[in-house]
mmCIF file with all atom_site columns, C-alpha atoms and ligand atoms in Angstrom:
data_model
loop_
_atom_site.group_PDB
_atom_site.id
_atom_site.type_symbol
_atom_site.label_atom_id
_atom_site.label_alt_id
_atom_site.label_comp_id
_atom_site.label_asym_id
_atom_site.label_entity_id
_atom_site.label_seq_id
_atom_site.pdbx_PDB_ins_code
_atom_site.Cartn_x
_atom_site.Cartn_y
_atom_site.Cartn_z
_atom_site.occupancy
_atom_site.B_iso_or_equiv
_atom_site.pdbx_formal_charge
_atom_site.auth_seq_id
_atom_site.auth_comp_id
_atom_site.auth_asym_id
_atom_site.auth_atom_id
_atom_site.pdbx_PDB_model_num
ATOM   1   C  CA  . MET A 1 1   ? 0.000   0.000   0.000  1.00 94.00 ? 1   MET A CA  1
ATOM   2   C  CA  . LYS A 1 2   ? 1.148   3.536   -0.785 1.00 96.00 ? 2   LYS A CA  1
ATOM   3   C  CA  . VAL A 1 3   ? 2.200   5.786   2.122  1.00 98.00 ? 3   VAL A CA  1
ATOM   4   C  CA  . LYS A 1 4   ? -0.558  8.250   3.059  1.00 98.00 ? 4   LYS A CA  1
ATOM   5   C  CA  . LEU A 1 5   ? -0.420  11.326  5.279  1.00 98.00 ? 5   LEU A CA  1
ATOM   6   C  CA  . SER A 1 6   ? -3.104  12.436  7.716  1.00 98.00 ? 6   SER A CA  1
ATOM   7   C  CA  . PRO A 1 7   ? -2.038  15.704  9.392  1.00 98.00 ? 7   PRO A CA  1
ATOM   8   C  CA  . SER A 1 8   ? -3.316  16.108  12.955 1.00 98.00 ? 8   SER A CA  1
ATOM   9   C  CA  . MET A 1 9   ? -5.559  19.182  12.855 1.00 98.00 ? 9   MET A CA  1
ATOM   10  C  CA  . MET A 1 10  ? -5.350  19.694  16.625 1.00 97.00 ? 10  MET A CA  1
ATOM   11  C  CA  . CYS A 1 11  ? -1.711  20.660  16.048 1.00 97.00 ? 11  CYS A CA  1
ATOM   12  C  CA  . ALA A 1 12  ? -2.484  23.198  13.271 1.00 97.00 ? 12  ALA A CA  1
ATOM   13  C  CA  . ASP A 1 13  ? -2.143  26.946  13.876 1.00 95.00 ? 13  ASP A CA  1
ATOM   14  C  CA  . LEU A 1 14  ? -5.752  28.235  14.024 1.00 94.00 ? 14  LEU A CA  1
ATOM   15  C  CA  . LEU A 1 15  ? -4.700  31.682  12.840 1.00 95.00 ? 15  LEU A CA  1
ATOM   16  C  CA  . ARG A 1 16  ? -3.286  30.208  9.621  1.00 96.00 ? 16  ARG A CA  1
ATOM   17  C  CA  . LEU A 1 17  ? -5.920  27.553  8.991  1.00 96.00 ? 17  LEU A CA  1
ATOM   18  C  CA  . ARG A 1 18  ? -6.924  28.580  5.461  1.00 95.00 ? 18  ARG A CA  1
ATOM   19  C  CA  . GLU A 1 19  ? -3.307  28.814  4.320  1.00 97.00 ? 19  GLU A CA  1
ATOM   20  C  CA  . THR A 1 20  ? -2.539  25.434  5.926  1.00 98.00 ? 20  THR A CA  1
ATOM   21  C  CA  . LEU A 1 21  ? -5.471  23.756  4.156  1.00 98.00 ? 21  LEU A CA  1
ATOM   22  C  CA  . HIS A 1 22  ? -4.393  25.336  0.876  1.00 98.00 ? 22  HIS A CA  1
ATOM   23  C  CA  . THR A 1 23  ? -0.912  23.843  1.296  1.00 98.00 ? 23  THR A CA  1
ATOM   24  C  CA  . PHE A 1 24  ? -2.456  20.437  2.087  1.00 98.00 ? 24  PHE A CA  1
ATOM   25  C  CA  . GLU A 1 25  ? -4.494  20.596  -1.100 1.00 98.00 ? 25  GLU A CA  1
ATOM   26  C  CA  . GLU A 1 26  ? -1.477  21.638  -3.191 1.00 98.00 ? 26  GLU A CA  1
ATOM   27  C  CA  . GLU A 1 27  ? 0.581   18.803  -1.704 1.00 98.00 ? 27  GLU A CA  1
ATOM   28  C  CA  . GLN A 1 28  ? -2.233  16.286  -2.238 1.00 98.00 ? 28  GLN A CA  1
ATOM   29  C  CA  . ILE A 1 29  ? -2.588  15.332  1.395  1.00 98.00 ? 29  ILE A CA  1
ATOM   30  C  CA  . GLU A 1 30  ? -4.779  12.217  1.649  1.00 98.00 ? 30  GLU A CA  1
ATOM   31  C  CA  . TYR A 1 31  ? -6.710  12.840  4.913  1.00 98.00 ? 31  TYR A CA  1
ATOM   32  C  CA  . LEU A 1 32  ? -7.279  15.418  7.647  1.00 98.00 ? 32  LEU A CA  1
ATOM   33  C  CA  . HIS A 1 33  ? -6.937  13.771  11.081 1.00 98.00 ? 33  HIS A CA  1
ATOM   34  C  CA  . MET A 1 34  ? -9.527  15.140  13.519 1.00 98.00 ? 34  MET A CA  1
ATOM   35  C  CA  . ASP A 1 35  ? -8.957  14.248  17.162 1.00 98.00 ? 35  ASP A CA  1
ATOM   36  C  CA  . ILE A 1 36  ? -12.267 14.239  19.023 1.00 98.00 ? 36  ILE A CA  1
ATOM   37  C  CA  . MET A 1 37  ? -11.846 14.059  22.828 1.00 98.00 ? 37  MET A CA  1
ATOM   38  C  CA  . ASP A 1 38  ? -14.609 14.116  25.427 1.00 98.00 ? 38  ASP A CA  1
ATOM   39  C  CA  . GLY A 1 39  ? -12.709 14.577  28.708 1.00 98.00 ? 39  GLY A CA  1
ATOM   40  C  CA  . GLN A 1 40  ? -13.832 11.060  29.730 1.00 98.00 ? 40  GLN A CA  1
ATOM   41  C  CA  . PHE A 1 41  ? -12.201 8.508   27.486 1.00 98.00 ? 41  PHE A CA  1
ATOM   42  C  CA  . VAL A 1 42  ? -9.080  10.684  27.530 1.00 98.00 ? 42  VAL A CA  1
ATOM   43  C  CA  . PRO A 1 43  ? -8.171  13.421  30.029 1.00 98.00 ? 43  PRO A CA  1
ATOM   44  C  CA  . ASN A 1 44  ? -8.539  16.281  27.545 1.00 98.00 ? 44  ASN A CA  1
ATOM   45  C  CA  . TYR A 1 45  ? -11.097 18.079  25.358 1.00 98.00 ? 45  TYR A CA  1
ATOM   46  C  CA  . MET A 1 46  ? -10.517 18.590  21.664 1.00 97.00 ? 46  MET A CA  1
ATOM   47  C  CA  . LEU A 1 47  ? -12.208 19.452  18.342 1.00 97.00 ? 47  LEU A CA  1
ATOM   48  C  CA  . GLY A 1 48  ? -15.996 19.816  18.495 1.00 96.00 ? 48  GLY A CA  1
ATOM   49  C  CA  . THR A 1 49  ? -18.737 19.114  15.986 1.00 97.00 ? 49  THR A CA  1
ATOM   50  C  CA  . ASP A 1 50  ? -18.880 22.688  14.596 1.00 97.00 ? 50  ASP A CA  1
ATOM   51  C  CA  . TYR A 1 51  ? -15.160 22.728  13.943 1.00 97.00 ? 51  TYR A CA  1
ATOM   52  C  CA  . VAL A 1 52  ? -15.440 19.428  12.076 1.00 97.00 ? 52  VAL A CA  1
ATOM   53  C  CA  . SER A 1 53  ? -18.322 20.653  9.903  1.00 96.00 ? 53  SER A CA  1
ATOM   54  C  CA  . ARG A 1 54  ? -16.544 23.951  9.141  1.00 96.00 ? 54  ARG A CA  1
ATOM   55  C  CA  . ILE A 1 55  ? -13.408 22.150  8.008  1.00 97.00 ? 55  ILE A CA  1
ATOM   56  C  CA  . ARG A 1 56  ? -15.627 19.956  5.845  1.00 96.00 ? 56  ARG A CA  1
ATOM   57  C  CA  . ARG A 1 57  ? -17.111 23.046  4.197  1.00 95.00 ? 57  ARG A CA  1
ATOM   58  C  CA  . ILE A 1 58  ? -13.792 24.664  3.328  1.00 95.00 ? 58  ILE A CA  1
ATOM   59  C  CA  . SER A 1 59  ? -11.822 21.594  2.218  1.00 96.00 ? 59  SER A CA  1
ATOM   60  C  CA  . ASP A 1 60  ? -12.426 18.654  -0.113 1.00 96.00 ? 60  ASP A CA  1
ATOM   61  C  CA  . ILE A 1 61  ? -9.882  16.411  1.624  1.00 98.00 ? 61  ILE A CA  1
ATOM   62  C  CA  . PRO A 1 62  ? -11.599 13.390  3.255  1.00 98.00 ? 62  PRO A CA  1
ATOM   63  C  CA  . LEU A 1 63  ? -11.716 13.485  7.043  1.00 98.00 ? 63  LEU A CA  1
ATOM   64  C  CA  . ASP A 1 64  ? -10.046 10.956  9.318  1.00 98.00 ? 64  ASP A CA  1
ATOM   65  C  CA  . LEU A 1 65  ? -12.234 11.151  12.430 1.00 98.00 ? 65  LEU A CA  1
ATOM   66  C  CA  . HIS A 1 66  ? -10.496 9.721   15.493 1.00 98.00 ? 66  HIS A CA  1
ATOM   67  C  CA  . LEU A 1 67  ? -13.174 9.366   18.162 1.00 98.00 ? 67  LEU A CA  1
ATOM   68  C  CA  . MET A 1 68  ? -11.642 9.251   21.637 1.00 98.00 ? 68  MET A CA  1
ATOM   69  C  CA  . ILE A 1 69  ? -15.043 9.317   23.343 1.00 98.00 ? 69  ILE A CA  1
ATOM   70  C  CA  . GLU A 1 70  ? -17.217 7.119   25.572 1.00 98.00 ? 70  GLU A CA  1
ATOM   71  C  CA  . GLU A 1 71  ? -20.288 5.496   24.012 1.00 97.00 ? 71  GLU A CA  1
ATOM   72  C  CA  . PRO A 1 72  ? -19.396 6.391   20.412 1.00 98.00 ? 72  PRO A CA  1
ATOM   73  C  CA  . GLU A 1 73  ? -22.491 4.479   19.241 1.00 97.00 ? 73  GLU A CA  1
ATOM   74  C  CA  . LYS A 1 74  ? -24.637 7.314   20.616 1.00 97.00 ? 74  LYS A CA  1
ATOM   75  C  CA  . LYS A 1 75  ? -22.592 10.129  19.047 1.00 97.00 ? 75  LYS A CA  1
ATOM   76  C  CA  . LEU A 1 76  ? -21.561 8.920   15.597 1.00 97.00 ? 76  LEU A CA  1
ATOM   77  C  CA  . GLY A 1 77  ? -24.340 10.932  13.932 1.00 96.00 ? 77  GLY A CA  1
ATOM   78  C  CA  . TRP A 1 78  ? -23.042 14.161  15.491 1.00 97.00 ? 78  TRP A CA  1
ATOM   79  C  CA  . PHE A 1 79  ? -20.144 14.076  13.026 1.00 96.00 ? 79  PHE A CA  1
ATOM   80  C  CA  . SER A 1 80  ? -22.117 13.165  9.864  1.00 95.00 ? 80  SER A CA  1
ATOM   81  C  CA  . PRO A 1 81  ? -19.496 10.785  8.444  1.00 96.00 ? 81  PRO A CA  1
ATOM   82  C  CA  . GLU A 1 82  ? -19.337 10.867  4.650  1.00 94.00 ? 82  GLU A CA  1
ATOM   83  C  CA  . LYS A 1 83  ? -18.165 8.543   1.914  1.00 93.00 ? 83  LYS A CA  1
ATOM   84  C  CA  . GLU A 1 84  ? -14.339 8.361   1.810  1.00 94.00 ? 84  GLU A CA  1
ATOM   85  C  CA  . ASP A 1 85  ? -14.030 9.471   5.467  1.00 98.00 ? 85  ASP A CA  1
ATOM   86  C  CA  . LEU A 1 86  ? -12.205 7.201   7.890  1.00 98.00 ? 86  LEU A CA  1
ATOM   87  C  CA  . VAL A 1 87  ? -13.875 6.835   11.294 1.00 98.00 ? 87  VAL A CA  1
ATOM   88  C  CA  . SER A 1 88  ? -11.820 5.294   14.107 1.00 98.00 ? 88  SER A CA  1
ATOM   89  C  CA  . ILE A 1 89  ? -13.522 3.801   17.144 1.00 98.00 ? 89  ILE A CA  1
ATOM   90  C  CA  . HIS A 1 90  ? -11.464 2.713   20.139 1.00 98.00 ? 90  HIS A CA  1
ATOM   91  C  CA  . VAL A 1 91  ? -12.120 -0.916  21.023 1.00 98.00 ? 91  VAL A CA  1
ATOM   92  C  CA  . GLU A 1 92  ? -11.755 0.142   24.702 1.00 98.00 ? 92  GLU A CA  1
ATOM   93  C  CA  . SER A 1 93  ? -14.514 2.760   24.435 1.00 98.00 ? 93  SER A CA  1
ATOM   94  C  CA  . THR A 1 94  ? -17.660 0.713   23.788 1.00 98.00 ? 94  THR A CA  1
ATOM   95  C  CA  . ARG A 1 95  ? -19.529 -2.499  24.594 1.00 97.00 ? 95  ARG A CA  1
ATOM   96  C  CA  . HIS A 1 96  ? -21.091 -2.332  21.147 1.00 98.00 ? 96  HIS A CA  1
ATOM   97  C  CA  . LEU A 1 97  ? -18.060 -2.375  18.885 1.00 98.00 ? 97  LEU A CA  1
ATOM   98  C  CA  . GLN A 1 98  ? -19.534 -4.401  16.020 1.00 98.00 ? 98  GLN A CA  1
ATOM   99  C  CA  . LYS A 1 99  ? -22.685 -2.284  16.046 1.00 98.00 ? 99  LYS A CA  1
ATOM   100 C  CA  . VAL A 1 100 ? -20.852 1.028   15.824 1.00 98.00 ? 100 VAL A CA  1
ATOM   101 C  CA  . LEU A 1 101 ? -18.433 -0.216  13.135 1.00 98.00 ? 101 LEU A CA  1
ATOM   102 C  CA  . ASP A 1 102 ? -21.435 -1.409  11.142 1.00 98.00 ? 102 ASP A CA  1
ATOM   103 C  CA  . GLY A 1 103 ? -23.079 2.004   11.672 1.00 97.00 ? 103 GLY A CA  1
ATOM   104 C  CA  . ILE A 1 104 ? -20.055 3.679   10.090 1.00 98.00 ? 104 ILE A CA  1
ATOM   105 C  CA  . ARG A 1 105 ? -20.321 1.347   7.087  1.00 98.00 ? 105 ARG A CA  1
ATOM   106 C  CA  . GLN A 1 106 ? -24.030 2.175   6.773  1.00 96.00 ? 106 GLN A CA  1
ATOM   107 C  CA  . CYS A 1 107 ? -23.099 5.884   6.504  1.00 95.00 ? 107 CYS A CA  1
ATOM   108 C  CA  . GLY A 1 108 ? -20.882 4.976   3.545  1.00 96.00 ? 108 GLY A CA  1
ATOM   109 C  CA  . ALA A 1 109 ? -17.702 5.839   5.491  1.00 98.00 ? 109 ALA A CA  1
ATOM   110 C  CA  . ARG A 1 110 ? -14.801 3.496   6.254  1.00 98.00 ? 110 ARG A CA  1
ATOM   111 C  CA  . PRO A 1 111 ? -14.704 1.835   9.714  1.00 98.00 ? 111 PRO A CA  1
ATOM   112 C  CA  . VAL A 1 112 ? -11.379 1.674   11.536 1.00 98.00 ? 112 VAL A CA  1
ATOM   113 C  CA  . ALA A 1 113 ? -10.684 0.025   14.924 1.00 99.00 ? 113 ALA A CA  1
ATOM   114 C  CA  . ALA A 1 114 ? -8.292  1.941   17.195 1.00 99.00 ? 114 ALA A CA  1
ATOM   115 C  CA  . VAL A 1 115 ? -6.155  0.321   19.906 1.00 98.00 ? 115 VAL A CA  1
ATOM   116 C  CA  . ASN A 1 116 ? -4.295  1.990   22.769 1.00 98.00 ? 116 ASN A CA  1
ATOM   117 C  CA  . PRO A 1 117 ? -0.670  0.956   23.392 1.00 98.00 ? 117 PRO A CA  1
ATOM   118 C  CA  . GLY A 1 118 ? -1.670  -1.408  26.226 1.00 98.00 ? 118 GLY A CA  1
ATOM   119 C  CA  . THR A 1 119 ? -4.558  -3.072  24.381 1.00 98.00 ? 119 THR A CA  1
ATOM   120 C  CA  . PRO A 1 120 ? -3.761  -6.538  23.013 1.00 98.00 ? 120 PRO A CA  1
ATOM   121 C  CA  . LEU A 1 121 ? -4.335  -7.318  19.339 1.00 98.00 ? 121 LEU A CA  1
ATOM   122 C  CA  . CYS A 1 122 ? -6.651  -10.226 20.231 1.00 98.00 ? 122 CYS A CA  1
ATOM   123 C  CA  . MET A 1 123 ? -9.320  -7.554  20.873 1.00 98.00 ? 123 MET A CA  1
ATOM   124 C  CA  . LEU A 1 124 ? -9.634  -7.297  17.073 1.00 98.00 ? 124 LEU A CA  1
ATOM   125 C  CA  . GLU A 1 125 ? -10.400 -10.963 16.510 1.00 98.00 ? 125 GLU A CA  1
ATOM   126 C  CA  . GLU A 1 126 ? -14.191 -10.827 16.174 1.00 98.00 ? 126 GLU A CA  1
ATOM   127 C  CA  . ILE A 1 127 ? -14.385 -7.645  14.083 1.00 98.00 ? 127 ILE A CA  1
ATOM   128 C  CA  . ILE A 1 128 ? -11.554 -8.264  11.633 1.00 98.00 ? 128 ILE A CA  1
ATOM   129 C  CA  . ASN A 1 129 ? -14.011 -8.690  8.741  1.00 98.00 ? 129 ASN A CA  1
ATOM   130 C  CA  . GLU A 1 130 ? -15.875 -5.469  9.568  1.00 97.00 ? 130 GLU A CA  1
ATOM   131 C  CA  . ILE A 1 131 ? -12.999 -3.002  9.257  1.00 98.00 ? 131 ILE A CA  1
ATOM   132 C  CA  . ASP A 1 132 ? -11.031 -1.240  6.532  1.00 98.00 ? 132 ASP A CA  1
ATOM   133 C  CA  . GLY A 1 133 ? -8.133  -0.392  8.842  1.00 98.00 ? 133 GLY A CA  1
ATOM   134 C  CA  . VAL A 1 134 ? -6.599  -0.507  12.313 1.00 99.00 ? 134 VAL A CA  1
ATOM   135 C  CA  . LEU A 1 135 ? -5.345  2.625   14.067 1.00 99.00 ? 135 LEU A CA  1
ATOM   136 C  CA  . VAL A 1 136 ? -2.408  1.681   16.272 1.00 99.00 ? 136 VAL A CA  1
ATOM   137 C  CA  . MET A 1 137 ? -1.815  4.310   18.947 1.00 98.00 ? 137 MET A CA  1
ATOM   138 C  CA  . THR A 1 138 ? 1.922   4.676   19.332 1.00 98.00 ? 138 THR A CA  1
ATOM   139 C  CA  . VAL A 1 139 ? 1.465   6.996   22.345 1.00 98.00 ? 139 VAL A CA  1
ATOM   140 C  CA  . ASN A 1 140 ? -1.326  7.005   24.934 1.00 98.00 ? 140 ASN A CA  1
ATOM   141 C  CA  . PRO A 1 141 ? -4.043  9.192   23.397 1.00 98.00 ? 141 PRO A CA  1
ATOM   142 C  CA  . GLY A 1 142 ? -4.945  12.661  24.607 1.00 97.00 ? 142 GLY A CA  1
ATOM   143 C  CA  . PHE A 1 143 ? -1.964  14.916  24.036 1.00 97.00 ? 143 PHE A CA  1
ATOM   144 C  CA  . SER A 1 144 ? 0.444   15.875  21.296 1.00 97.00 ? 144 SER A CA  1
ATOM   145 C  CA  . GLY A 1 145 ? 4.171   16.031  21.870 1.00 97.00 ? 145 GLY A CA  1
ATOM   146 C  CA  . GLN A 1 146 ? 4.613   12.679  23.671 1.00 98.00 ? 146 GLN A CA  1
ATOM   147 C  CA  . LYS A 1 147 ? 7.327   10.062  23.199 1.00 98.00 ? 147 LYS A CA  1
ATOM   148 C  CA  . LEU A 1 148 ? 6.766   6.820   21.284 1.00 98.00 ? 148 LEU A CA  1
ATOM   149 C  CA  . VAL A 1 149 ? 5.849   3.798   23.425 1.00 98.00 ? 149 VAL A CA  1
ATOM   150 C  CA  . PRO A 1 150 ? 8.665   1.510   22.168 1.00 95.00 ? 150 PRO A CA  1
ATOM   151 C  CA  . GLY A 1 151 ? 6.714   -1.789  22.162 1.00 97.00 ? 151 GLY A CA  1
ATOM   152 C  CA  . THR A 1 152 ? 4.267   -0.415  19.605 1.00 98.00 ? 152 THR A CA  1
ATOM   153 C  CA  . LEU A 1 153 ? 6.737   -0.921  16.734 1.00 98.00 ? 153 LEU A CA  1
ATOM   154 C  CA  . ASP A 1 154 ? 6.695   -4.666  17.249 1.00 98.00 ? 154 ASP A CA  1
ATOM   155 C  CA  . LYS A 1 155 ? 2.919   -4.469  17.672 1.00 98.00 ? 155 LYS A CA  1
ATOM   156 C  CA  . ILE A 1 156 ? 2.593   -2.976  14.152 1.00 98.00 ? 156 ILE A CA  1
ATOM   157 C  CA  . ARG A 1 157 ? 4.701   -5.844  12.805 1.00 98.00 ? 157 ARG A CA  1
ATOM   158 C  CA  . ARG A 1 158 ? 2.628   -8.486  14.611 1.00 98.00 ? 158 ARG A CA  1
ATOM   159 C  CA  . LEU A 1 159 ? -0.607  -6.863  13.449 1.00 98.00 ? 159 LEU A CA  1
ATOM   160 C  CA  . ARG A 1 160 ? 0.527   -6.887  9.800  1.00 98.00 ? 160 ARG A CA  1
ATOM   161 C  CA  . GLY A 1 161 ? 1.389   -10.570 10.121 1.00 98.00 ? 161 GLY A CA  1
ATOM   162 C  CA  . TYR A 1 162 ? -1.959  -11.337 11.757 1.00 98.00 ? 162 TYR A CA  1
ATOM   163 C  CA  . LEU A 1 163 ? -4.008  -9.474  9.127  1.00 98.00 ? 163 LEU A CA  1
ATOM   164 C  CA  . ASP A 1 164 ? -2.132  -11.146 6.254  1.00 98.00 ? 164 ASP A CA  1
ATOM   165 C  CA  . GLN A 1 165 ? -2.475  -14.567 7.827  1.00 98.00 ? 165 GLN A CA  1
ATOM   166 C  CA  . LYS A 1 166 ? -6.247  -14.026 8.083  1.00 97.00 ? 166 LYS A CA  1
ATOM   167 C  CA  . GLY A 1 167 ? -6.414  -13.091 4.392  1.00 98.00 ? 167 GLY A CA  1
ATOM   168 C  CA  . ARG A 1 168 ? -7.033  -9.400  5.209  1.00 98.00 ? 168 ARG A CA  1
ATOM   169 C  CA  . GLU A 1 169 ? -4.087  -7.991  3.234  1.00 98.00 ? 169 GLU A CA  1
ATOM   170 C  CA  . GLU A 1 170 ? -6.153  -4.983  2.135  1.00 98.00 ? 170 GLU A CA  1
ATOM   171 C  CA  . VAL A 1 171 ? -6.756  -3.785  5.714  1.00 98.00 ? 171 VAL A CA  1
ATOM   172 C  CA  . PHE A 1 172 ? -4.486  -0.775  6.269  1.00 98.00 ? 172 PHE A CA  1
ATOM   173 C  CA  . ILE A 1 173 ? -2.530  0.107   9.395  1.00 99.00 ? 173 ILE A CA  1
ATOM   174 C  CA  . GLU A 1 174 ? -2.599  3.716   10.585 1.00 99.00 ? 174 GLU A CA  1
ATOM   175 C  CA  . VAL A 1 175 ? -0.181  5.012   13.230 1.00 99.00 ? 175 VAL A CA  1
ATOM   176 C  CA  . ASP A 1 176 ? -0.783  7.945   15.579 1.00 98.00 ? 176 ASP A CA  1
ATOM   177 C  CA  . GLY A 1 177 ? 1.646   9.514   18.031 1.00 98.00 ? 177 GLY A CA  1
ATOM   178 C  CA  . ASN A 1 178 ? 5.239   10.776  17.786 1.00 98.00 ? 178 ASN A CA  1
ATOM   179 C  CA  . VAL A 1 179 ? 5.372   10.145  14.043 1.00 98.00 ? 179 VAL A CA  1
ATOM   180 C  CA  . SER A 1 180 ? 8.734   11.816  13.466 1.00 98.00 ? 180 SER A CA  1
ATOM   181 C  CA  . ILE A 1 181 ? 10.476  10.995  10.196 1.00 98.00 ? 181 ILE A CA  1
ATOM   182 C  CA  . GLU A 1 182 ? 12.906  8.765   12.067 1.00 98.00 ? 182 GLU A CA  1
ATOM   183 C  CA  . ASN A 1 183 ? 10.069  6.839   13.781 1.00 98.00 ? 183 ASN A CA  1
ATOM   184 C  CA  . ALA A 1 184 ? 7.976   6.783   10.587 1.00 98.00 ? 184 ALA A CA  1
ATOM   185 C  CA  . VAL A 1 185 ? 10.749  4.995   8.684  1.00 98.00 ? 185 VAL A CA  1
ATOM   186 C  CA  . ARG A 1 186 ? 10.696  2.249   11.343 1.00 98.00 ? 186 ARG A CA  1
ATOM   187 C  CA  . MET A 1 187 ? 6.868   2.192   11.425 1.00 98.00 ? 187 MET A CA  1
ATOM   188 C  CA  . ARG A 1 188 ? 6.768   1.830   7.649  1.00 98.00 ? 188 ARG A CA  1
ATOM   189 C  CA  . GLU A 1 189 ? 9.273   -0.975  7.783  1.00 98.00 ? 189 GLU A CA  1
ATOM   190 C  CA  . ALA A 1 190 ? 7.013   -2.675  10.378 1.00 98.00 ? 190 ALA A CA  1
ATOM   191 C  CA  . GLY A 1 191 ? 3.961   -2.362  8.083  1.00 98.00 ? 191 GLY A CA  1
ATOM   192 C  CA  . ALA A 1 192 ? 2.270   1.040   8.633  1.00 98.00 ? 192 ALA A CA  1
ATOM   193 C  CA  . ASP A 1 193 ? 0.406   2.691   5.712  1.00 98.00 ? 193 ASP A CA  1
ATOM   194 C  CA  . ILE A 1 194 ? -1.236  5.891   7.013  1.00 99.00 ? 194 ILE A CA  1
ATOM   195 C  CA  . PHE A 1 195 ? 0.752   8.297   9.165  1.00 99.00 ? 195 PHE A CA  1
ATOM   196 C  CA  . VAL A 1 196 ? -0.823  10.852  11.526 1.00 98.00 ? 196 VAL A CA  1
ATOM   197 C  CA  . ALA A 1 197 ? 1.518   13.796  11.246 1.00 98.00 ? 197 ALA A CA  1
ATOM   198 C  CA  . GLY A 1 198 ? 1.553   16.147  14.237 1.00 98.00 ? 198 GLY A CA  1
ATOM   199 C  CA  . THR A 1 199 ? 4.159   18.192  16.075 1.00 98.00 ? 199 THR A CA  1
ATOM   200 C  CA  . SER A 1 200 ? 6.818   15.514  15.494 1.00 98.00 ? 200 SER A CA  1
ATOM   201 C  CA  . CYS A 1 201 ? 7.133   16.164  11.758 1.00 97.00 ? 201 CYS A CA  1
ATOM   202 C  CA  . LEU A 1 202 ? 4.793   18.694  10.091 1.00 97.00 ? 202 LEU A CA  1
ATOM   203 C  CA  . PHE A 1 203 ? 3.734   21.266  12.679 1.00 98.00 ? 203 PHE A CA  1
ATOM   204 C  CA  . THR A 1 204 ? 7.131   22.443  13.687 1.00 96.00 ? 204 THR A CA  1
ATOM   205 C  CA  . ASP A 1 205 ? 9.406   25.369  12.733 1.00 95.00 ? 205 ASP A CA  1
ATOM   206 C  CA  . GLY A 1 206 ? 10.053  25.868  9.038  1.00 96.00 ? 206 GLY A CA  1
ATOM   207 C  CA  . ASP A 1 207 ? 8.038   25.535  5.867  1.00 97.00 ? 207 ASP A CA  1
ATOM   208 C  CA  . LEU A 1 208 ? 4.982   23.207  5.961  1.00 98.00 ? 208 LEU A CA  1
ATOM   209 C  CA  . ALA A 1 209 ? 5.155   22.215  2.268  1.00 98.00 ? 209 ALA A CA  1
ATOM   210 C  CA  . GLU A 1 210 ? 8.859   21.467  2.658  1.00 98.00 ? 210 GLU A CA  1
ATOM   211 C  CA  . HIS A 1 211 ? 8.159   19.219  5.677  1.00 98.00 ? 211 HIS A CA  1
ATOM   212 C  CA  . ILE A 1 212 ? 5.540   17.307  3.669  1.00 98.00 ? 212 ILE A CA  1
ATOM   213 C  CA  . ARG A 1 213 ? 7.945   16.816  0.760  1.00 98.00 ? 213 ARG A CA  1
ATOM   214 C  CA  . THR A 1 214 ? 10.721  15.649  3.073  1.00 98.00 ? 214 THR A CA  1
ATOM   215 C  CA  . PHE A 1 215 ? 8.351   13.137  4.671  1.00 98.00 ? 215 PHE A CA  1
ATOM   216 C  CA  . ARG A 1 216 ? 7.279   11.757  1.282  1.00 98.00 ? 216 ARG A CA  1
ATOM   217 C  CA  . ARG A 1 217 ? 10.901  11.471  0.176  1.00 98.00 ? 217 ARG A CA  1
ATOM   218 C  CA  . GLU A 1 218 ? 12.128  9.716   3.338  1.00 98.00 ? 218 GLU A CA  1
ATOM   219 C  CA  . VAL A 1 219 ? 9.161   7.454   4.125  1.00 98.00 ? 219 VAL A CA  1
ATOM   220 C  CA  . ARG A 1 220 ? 8.246   5.173   1.216  1.00 97.00 ? 220 ARG A CA  1
HETATM 221 C  C1  . DX5 B 2 .   ? -3.580  12.176  19.967 1.00 74.08 ? 1   DX5 B C1  1
HETATM 222 C  C2  . DX5 B 2 .   ? -3.079  12.886  18.715 1.00 74.08 ? 1   DX5 B C2  1
HETATM 223 C  C3  . DX5 B 2 .   ? -1.594  12.997  18.834 1.00 74.08 ? 1   DX5 B C3  1
HETATM 224 C  C4  . DX5 B 2 .   ? -0.932  14.059  18.044 1.00 74.08 ? 1   DX5 B C4  1
HETATM 225 C  C5  . DX5 B 2 .   ? 0.101   13.533  17.122 1.00 74.08 ? 1   DX5 B C5  1
HETATM 226 O  O1  . DX5 B 2 .   ? -4.467  11.215  19.782 1.00 74.08 ? 1   DX5 B O1  1
HETATM 227 O  O2  . DX5 B 2 .   ? -3.530  12.355  17.511 1.00 74.08 ? 1   DX5 B O2  1
HETATM 228 O  O3  . DX5 B 2 .   ? -1.053  11.763  18.696 1.00 74.08 ? 1   DX5 B O3  1
HETATM 229 O  O4  . DX5 B 2 .   ? -1.728  14.930  17.441 1.00 74.08 ? 1   DX5 B O4  1
HETATM 230 O  O5  . DX5 B 2 .   ? 1.158   14.390  17.034 1.00 74.08 ? 1   DX5 B O5  1
HETATM 231 P  P1  . DX5 B 2 .   ? 2.566   14.308  17.797 1.00 74.08 ? 1   DX5 B P1  1
HETATM 232 O  O6  . DX5 B 2 .   ? 2.589   13.086  18.660 1.00 74.08 ? 1   DX5 B O6  1
HETATM 233 O  O7  . DX5 B 2 .   ? 3.571   14.282  16.706 1.00 74.08 ? 1   DX5 B O7  1
HETATM 234 O  O8  . DX5 B 2 .   ? 2.635   15.562  18.591 1.00 74.08 ? 1   DX5 B O8  1
HETATM 235 ZN ZN1 . ZN  B 3 .   ? -5.469  10.922  16.747 1.00 74.08 ? 2   ZN  B ZN1 1
#
C-alpha cells in the first residue's frame, strides 16, 4: 500500500488555517486527522462538531475522524461521516463495537478500529471482517508532543502478520503519536500505511510544504 499522510488538525495553527489547508491541497494530502476528545475517554477536550463541519465546508480532503469518546455508538451521527471518510472507534470505548463499526459502514464511510498501546491485538479478533483499517496508537491518546511507546513498533509488525495470515491484506494500518520521520521509517518498515503527522514532523518550525515533501521522500 502507498504511504498516506493524515495531518493532525489539533496541532495546526488556528490563525493560519486557510493557508494550511491550501498547502495540504497543493501537496495532495490524503486525509485530515480530527482528534475528538470528550474529557472522559481521555483526560482532555478537543475538536468539536462545529469545527469538524466547518473544516468539511472549506476543504475537499476526506476526514479521518479519530473518536476518543465514551459510548461512540450514541454520538456517531453528530459528526455526519461521509463517503471516503475514515472513522476510528477505540475498542476500549464501547460495549457495542460491532454495532458502531457497522453504523459507520451504513453511513458509507470506512470503519477503523483503534487500539491503545496497552490493548492486546486479540481484541480485534471478532471484528476483523468489519474493518477497513486498524489505528495503532503509538502513544497514549490525549496529548500531542509525547514520546513513542517503544513496544508499539513490534505491535505494528505483529498486526501486519496477523491481518495477512487471516487473508485481510487490504486492511491498512494507521499510526498515531510521535510520528517523526525517524520513527515513521521504522513504522513503515514494520507495516504502517497511514501516518498521523503532528508536532513531530509537520507542525514544527520551518516551511509546511517542505516538511511534507521531506516526509514523502524519506518514508516510502
Ligand atoms: C492524539 C493525537 C496525537 C498528536 C500527534 O491522539 O492524535 O497523537 O496529534 O502528534 P505528535 O505526537 O507528533 O505531537
Ligand atoms: Zn489521533
